[in-house]
Amino acid sequence: MEKLYLVIPCYNEEAVLDETRKRLDKKMKDLIKKKKIHKDSRVVFVNDGSKDKTWEKICQYHEEDSLFSGINLSRNRGHQNALLAGLMTVMNDADMVISMDADLQDDIEVIDQFVDEYYSGHDVVYGVRSSRKTDTFFKRNTALAFYKMMERLGVQIVYNHADYRLLSKRALKALSEFKEVNLFLRGLVPLVGFSSTTVTYERAERFAGESKYPLKKMLSFAFDGITSFSIKPIRFILFLGLFIFLCSFIILIYALVRYFQGAVILGWTSLIVSIWALGGLQLFAIGIIGEYIGKVYMESKARPRFIIESYLK
């Protein structure tokens, strides 16, 4: 039997945490009873600078039952950094780690399948949604567009997979070798390699509380994923600039021919449109290039991705 640790990032999850604790307590003790996992397995809640009573509840769970542990970050660092903090903290204690969200949208019952796949020899097991029927029309279609865009940009990513996954100890150690500050774990984990498989499940509605990923954060997360793993947007700008240069050269030749033919070129409307179009394109291009330069700037400072204030073992 090997030790399983569940790592669960939490940000203002006071409303759902009691139910999450209840369900995970039942599942973990059932797995221990079946002798699928070691009795020293743990559930580790990572408090990502919550403003409510999330950390107080985590401390209470730890006092009542040693099955539950807690990591308290010094301040809010975002979901991906909080998740990485948990993974890296428990890496040396666990044989396998499953990451999941605290909102109970991920199906806890498939944890058994994750463990079975681990014992079958897989170092990475991805939890993949079987459908998106619980999503709104907008979210379902924007997610589909995002995955297709990432695929075309050459990013290796598992379709319909979020952060519900199992990683073995050696997969975690390999993940720890990636030092970038701009985290997009859905793209990093496939780069680890090793044997992997998927487990499908139905994603439920959020049990309680509010979503921690409004539209603004979702767009920011998607943009981080694109710019962290692909330089194709910059190449697109390069070829677009070349195309516009060729078009302008052709227009120049046409204008000269018409001039020598004695034709009067009015051109006021086309001139204004061209100025605005090219000006907008230049600003757009500078913005994309600036985004990449900004990421290089953040990486070059090599600031810590998270700081742990306390760890309840």
C-alpha positions as a Python dict, from the first residue, in 0.01 Angstrom:
ca = {
    (1, 'M'): (0, 0, 0),
    (2, 'E'): (121, 347, -85),
    (3, 'K'): (40, 689, 53),
    (4, 'L'): (-211, 906, -131),
    (5, 'Y'): (-228, 1279, -68),
    (6, 'L'): (-516, 1493, -194),
    (7, 'V'): (-413, 1854, -259),
    (8, 'I'): (-702, 2102, -265),
    (9, 'P'): (-646, 2477, -325),
    (10, 'C'): (-898, 2692, -137),
    (11, 'Y'): (-985, 3057, -177),
    (12, 'N'): (-1285, 3183, 21),
    (13, 'E'): (-1441, 2835, 30),
    (14, 'E'): (-1601, 2864, 374),
    (15, 'A'): (-1948, 2785, 235),
    (16, 'V'): (-1854, 2451, 78),
    (17, 'L'): (-1567, 2328, 294),
    (18, 'D'): (-1770, 2134, 554),
    (19, 'E'): (-1936, 1925, 284),
    (20, 'T'): (-1605, 1875, 104),
    (21, 'R'): (-1446, 1754, 427),
    (22, 'K'): (-1738, 1517, 492),
    (23, 'R'): (-1725, 1353, 149),
    (24, 'L'): (-1346, 1326, 137),
    (25, 'D'): (-1336, 1179, 488),
    (26, 'K'): (-1573, 902, 377),
    (27, 'K'): (-1386, 835, 52),
    (28, 'M'): (-1037, 828, 203),
    (29, 'K'): (-1134, 603, 494),
    (30, 'D'): (-1313, 372, 252),
    (31, 'L'): (-994, 344, 42),
    (32, 'I'): (-789, 277, 357),
    (33, 'K'): (-1036, 11, 468),
    (34, 'K'): (-1013, -158, 127),
    (35, 'K'): (-632, -145, 165),
    (36, 'K'): (-591, 49, -156),
    (37, 'I'): (-395, 326, 15),
    (38, 'H'): (-177, 354, 328),
    (39, 'K'): (-334, 459, 658),
    (40, 'D'): (-101, 763, 668),
    (41, 'S'): (-261, 911, 356),
    (42, 'R'): (-375, 1272, 391),
    (43, 'V'): (-612, 1539, 263),
    (44, 'V'): (-422, 1867, 235),
    (45, 'F'): (-616, 2192, 202),
    (46, 'V'): (-411, 2485, 69),
    (47, 'N'): (-542, 2821, 189),
    (48, 'D'): (-466, 3077, -81),
    (49, 'G'): (-495, 3392, 128),
    (50, 'S'): (-869, 3357, 191),
    (51, 'K'): (-1053, 3651, 345),
    (52, 'D'): (-1324, 3442, 511),
    (53, 'K'): (-1296, 3164, 771),
    (54, 'T'): (-1146, 2905, 534),
    (55, 'W'): (-819, 2874, 728),
    (56, 'E'): (-996, 2856, 1065),
    (57, 'K'): (-1203, 2565, 936),
    (58, 'I'): (-892, 2388, 802),
    (59, 'C'): (-724, 2423, 1143),
    (60, 'Q'): (-1037, 2283, 1307),
    (61, 'Y'): (-1042, 1979, 1076),
    (62, 'H'): (-675, 1912, 1153),
    (63, 'E'): (-736, 1925, 1529),
    (64, 'E'): (-1031, 1686, 1502),
    (65, 'D'): (-876, 1432, 1265),
    (66, 'S'): (-514, 1373, 1161),
    (67, 'L'): (-638, 1271, 815),
    (68, 'F'): (-667, 1642, 735),
    (69, 'S'): (-369, 1872, 693),
    (70, 'G'): (-339, 2234, 590),
    (71, 'I'): (-100, 2471, 418),
    (72, 'N'): (-144, 2844, 469),
    (73, 'L'): (13, 3074, 209),
    (74, 'S'): (138, 3413, 326),
    (75, 'R'): (-95, 3587, 77),
    (76, 'N'): (-317, 3520, -219),
    (77, 'R'): (-109, 3385, -507),
    (78, 'G'): (-377, 3252, -743),
    (79, 'H'): (-509, 2903, -808),
    (80, 'Q'): (-212, 2769, -1005),
    (81, 'N'): (50, 2885, -755),
    (82, 'A'): (-156, 2756, -463),
    (83, 'L'): (-190, 2420, -632),
    (84, 'L'): (183, 2405, -705),
    (85, 'A'): (259, 2501, -344),
    (86, 'G'): (59, 2203, -222),
    (87, 'L'): (215, 1963, -473),
    (88, 'M'): (571, 2067, -396),
    (89, 'T'): (515, 2064, -18),
    (90, 'V'): (380, 1707, -3),
    (91, 'M'): (605, 1570, -278),
    (92, 'N'): (848, 1397, -43),
    (93, 'D'): (579, 1253, 186),
    (94, 'A'): (341, 1106, -72),
    (95, 'D'): (375, 823, -321),
    (96, 'M'): (94, 965, -534),
    (97, 'V'): (-93, 1295, -526),
    (98, 'I'): (-436, 1385, -662),
    (99, 'S'): (-517, 1752, -713),
    (100, 'M'): (-876, 1874, -722),
    (101, 'D'): (-1086, 2182, -649),
    (102, 'A'): (-1279, 2235, -327),
    (103, 'D'): (-1615, 2313, -492),
    (104, 'L'): (-1717, 1945, -536),
    (105, 'Q'): (-1761, 1979, -911),
    (106, 'D'): (-1499, 1707, -963),
    (107, 'D'): (-1644, 1360, -905),
    (108, 'I'): (-1487, 1219, -587),
    (109, 'E'): (-1606, 867, -670),
    (110, 'V'): (-1354, 829, -956),
    (111, 'I'): (-1062, 860, -713),
    (112, 'D'): (-1073, 478, -696),
    (113, 'Q'): (-1010, 465, -1071),
    (114, 'F'): (-720, 711, -1039),
    (115, 'V'): (-558, 485, -780),
    (116, 'D'): (-621, 171, -988),
    (117, 'E'): (-456, 333, -1291),
    (118, 'Y'): (-158, 432, -1074),
    (119, 'Y'): (-113, 72, -960),
    (120, 'S'): (-140, -32, -1326),
    (121, 'G'): (182, 159, -1391),
    (122, 'H'): (70, 507, -1493),
    (123, 'D'): (256, 806, -1348),
    (124, 'V'): (2, 1061, -1467),
    (125, 'V'): (-377, 1013, -1470),
    (126, 'Y'): (-589, 1293, -1617),
    (127, 'G'): (-948, 1349, -1507),
    (128, 'V'): (-1137, 1431, -1827),
    (129, 'R'): (-1493, 1560, -1843),
    (130, 'S'): (-1723, 1334, -2042),
    (131, 'S'): (-1942, 1630, -2140),
    (132, 'R'): (-1998, 2002, -2078),
    (133, 'K'): (-2375, 1994, -2036),
    (134, 'T'): (-2354, 2175, -1700),
    (135, 'D'): (-2179, 2473, -1864),
    (136, 'T'): (-2353, 2772, -2017),
    (137, 'F'): (-2361, 2798, -2397),
    (138, 'F'): (-2099, 3074, -2385),
    (139, 'K'): (-1858, 2889, -2157),
    (140, 'R'): (-1897, 2560, -2345),
    (141, 'N'): (-1814, 2716, -2682),
    (142, 'T'): (-1535, 2942, -2561),
    (143, 'A'): (-1372, 2642, -2392),
    (144, 'L'): (-1393, 2446, -2717),
    (145, 'A'): (-1240, 2739, -2906),
    (146, 'F'): (-960, 2764, -2648),
    (147, 'Y'): (-862, 2396, -2675),
    (148, 'K'): (-868, 2409, -3055),
    (149, 'M'): (-657, 2725, -3056),
    (150, 'M'): (-401, 2572, -2819),
    (151, 'E'): (-381, 2265, -3041),
    (152, 'R'): (-319, 2475, -3352),
    (153, 'L'): (-54, 2674, -3170),
    (154, 'G'): (132, 2349, -3106),
    (155, 'V'): (63, 2327, -2732),
    (156, 'Q'): (27, 1973, -2597),
    (157, 'I'): (-286, 1981, -2382),
    (158, 'V'): (-547, 1723, -2281),
    (159, 'Y'): (-892, 1816, -2413),
    (160, 'N'): (-1158, 1883, -2145),
    (161, 'H'): (-906, 1838, -1864),
    (162, 'A'): (-871, 2097, -1589),
    (163, 'D'): (-662, 2031, -1275),
    (164, 'Y'): (-818, 1706, -1158),
    (165, 'R'): (-527, 1465, -1198),
    (166, 'L'): (-302, 1213, -1027),
    (167, 'L'): (76, 1247, -1027),
    (168, 'S'): (324, 991, -900),
    (169, 'K'): (623, 1089, -688),
    (170, 'R'): (862, 1075, -982),
    (171, 'A'): (622, 1279, -1198),
    (172, 'L'): (612, 1542, -921),
    (173, 'K'): (990, 1550, -899),
    (174, 'A'): (1006, 1599, -1276),
    (175, 'L'): (747, 1879, -1251),
    (176, 'S'): (959, 2049, -985),
    (177, 'E'): (1233, 2095, -1248),
    (178, 'F'): (1016, 2348, -1432),
    (179, 'K'): (1101, 2686, -1284),
    (180, 'E'): (882, 2932, -1477),
    (181, 'V'): (688, 3192, -1283),
    (182, 'N'): (402, 3215, -1536),
    (183, 'L'): (226, 2891, -1446),
    (184, 'F'): (-10, 2696, -1668),
    (185, 'L'): (-7, 2347, -1519),
    (186, 'R'): (-239, 2201, -1782),
    (187, 'G'): (36, 2265, -2033),
    (188, 'L'): (331, 2181, -1809),
    (189, 'V'): (218, 1837, -1689),
    (190, 'P'): (206, 1681, -2040),
    (191, 'L'): (567, 1799, -2090),
    (192, 'V'): (674, 1581, -1795),
    (193, 'G'): (619, 1269, -2004),
    (194, 'F'): (604, 924, -1840),
    (195, 'S'): (316, 684, -1885),
    (196, 'S'): (-24, 853, -1872),
    (197, 'T'): (-392, 773, -1916),
    (198, 'T'): (-731, 935, -1865),
    (199, 'V'): (-1036, 876, -1645),
    (200, 'T'): (-1367, 1026, -1760),
    (201, 'Y'): (-1628, 1165, -1522),
    (202, 'E'): (-1938, 1383, -1513),
    (203, 'R'): (-1870, 1730, -1375),
    (204, 'A'): (-2137, 1845, -1132),
    (205, 'E'): (-2268, 2190, -1047),
    (206, 'R'): (-2084, 2384, -781),
    (207, 'F'): (-2214, 2269, -439),
    (208, 'A'): (-2209, 2613, -275),
    (209, 'G'): (-2041, 2950, -292),
    (210, 'E'): (-1942, 3152, -598),
    (211, 'S'): (-1717, 3060, -888),
    (212, 'K'): (-1359, 3179, -845),
    (213, 'Y'): (-1316, 3204, -1223),
    (214, 'P'): (-1530, 3489, -1361),
    (215, 'L'): (-1494, 3585, -1729),
    (216, 'K'): (-1205, 3825, -1664),
    (217, 'K'): (-998, 3558, -1487),
    (218, 'M'): (-1084, 3295, -1747),
    (219, 'L'): (-961, 3521, -2028),
    (220, 'S'): (-644, 3605, -1836),
    (221, 'F'): (-583, 3235, -1767),
    (222, 'A'): (-633, 3147, -2135),
    (223, 'F'): (-398, 3424, -2249),
    (224, 'D'): (-133, 3310, -2001),
    (225, 'G'): (-163, 2958, -2141),
    (226, 'I'): (-115, 3076, -2499),
    (227, 'T'): (177, 3312, -2437),
    (228, 'S'): (354, 3074, -2196),
    (229, 'F'): (371, 2787, -2442),
    (230, 'S'): (377, 2925, -2795),
    (231, 'I'): (559, 3195, -2994),
    (232, 'K'): (329, 3149, -3292),
    (233, 'P'): (140, 3477, -3223),
    (234, 'I'): (469, 3665, -3276),
    (235, 'R'): (536, 3468, -3594),
    (236, 'F'): (185, 3551, -3710),
    (237, 'I'): (263, 3921, -3665),
    (238, 'L'): (585, 3877, -3863),
    (239, 'F'): (405, 3721, -4160),
    (240, 'L'): (116, 3968, -4134),
    (241, 'G'): (365, 4256, -4145),
    (242, 'L'): (534, 4101, -4449),
    (243, 'F'): (197, 4059, -4621),
    (244, 'I'): (100, 4421, -4555),
    (245, 'F'): (440, 4537, -4684),
    (246, 'L'): (388, 4344, -5008),
    (247, 'C'): (36, 4488, -5042),
    (248, 'S'): (166, 4841, -4990),
    (249, 'F'): (441, 4780, -5251),
    (250, 'I'): (180, 4666, -5503),
    (251, 'I'): (-35, 4971, -5424),
    (252, 'L'): (272, 5195, -5473),
    (253, 'I'): (337, 5048, -5818),
    (254, 'Y'): (-32, 5089, -5907),
    (255, 'A'): (-28, 5452, -5789),
    (256, 'L'): (282, 5531, -5998),
    (257, 'V'): (132, 5370, -6307),
    (258, 'R'): (-190, 5571, -6264),
    (259, 'Y'): (14, 5888, -6207),
    (260, 'F'): (207, 5851, -6532),
    (261, 'Q'): (-120, 5776, -6709),
    (262, 'G'): (-241, 6116, -6596),
    (263, 'A'): (-513, 5986, -6365),
    (264, 'V'): (-598, 6194, -6061),
    (265, 'I'): (-591, 5992, -5743),
    (266, 'L'): (-830, 6134, -5489),
    (267, 'G'): (-744, 5884, -5215),
    (268, 'W'): (-868, 6079, -4915),
    (269, 'T'): (-1090, 5801, -4778),
    (270, 'S'): (-843, 5523, -4852),
    (271, 'L'): (-563, 5725, -4693),
    (272, 'I'): (-752, 5781, -4366),
    (273, 'V'): (-864, 5418, -4352),
    (274, 'S'): (-508, 5300, -4415),
    (275, 'I'): (-367, 5522, -4142),
    (276, 'W'): (-619, 5399, -3885),
    (277, 'A'): (-589, 5036, -3993),
    (278, 'L'): (-210, 5034, -3986),
    (279, 'G'): (-202, 5233, -3661),
    (280, 'G'): (-433, 4982, -3494),
    (281, 'L'): (-234, 4689, -3631),
    (282, 'Q'): (90, 4837, -3500),
    (283, 'L'): (-53, 4891, -3154),
    (284, 'F'): (-191, 4536, -3154),
    (285, 'A'): (147, 4397, -3261),
    (286, 'I'): (335, 4602, -3002),
    (287, 'G'): (89, 4483, -2737),
    (288, 'I'): (149, 4114, -2812),
    (289, 'I'): (526, 4160, -2825),
    (290, 'G'): (506, 4359, -2501),
    (291, 'E'): (319, 4071, -2336),
    (292, 'Y'): (605, 3836, -2417),
    (293, 'I'): (864, 4090, -2300),
    (294, 'G'): (665, 4128, -1978),
    (295, 'K'): (677, 3753, -1921),
    (296, 'V'): (1053, 3750, -1982),
    (297, 'Y'): (1081, 4035, -1729),
    (298, 'M'): (883, 3839, -1468),
    (299, 'E'): (1087, 3523, -1528),
    (300, 'S'): (1420, 3707, -1509),
    (301, 'K'): (1343, 3835, -1157),
    (302, 'A'): (1296, 3474, -1040),
    (303, 'R'): (1072, 3571, -750),
    (304, 'P'): (929, 3286, -540),
    (305, 'R'): (603, 3151, -682),
    (306, 'F'): (460, 3108, -332),
    (307, 'I'): (557, 3155, 33),
    (308, 'I'): (421, 2917, 296),
    (309, 'E'): (330, 3077, 628),
    (310, 'S'): (243, 2754, 808),
    (311, 'Y'): (200, 2381, 742),
    (312, 'L'): (-19, 2160, 958),
    (313, 'K'): (126, 1812, 913),
}
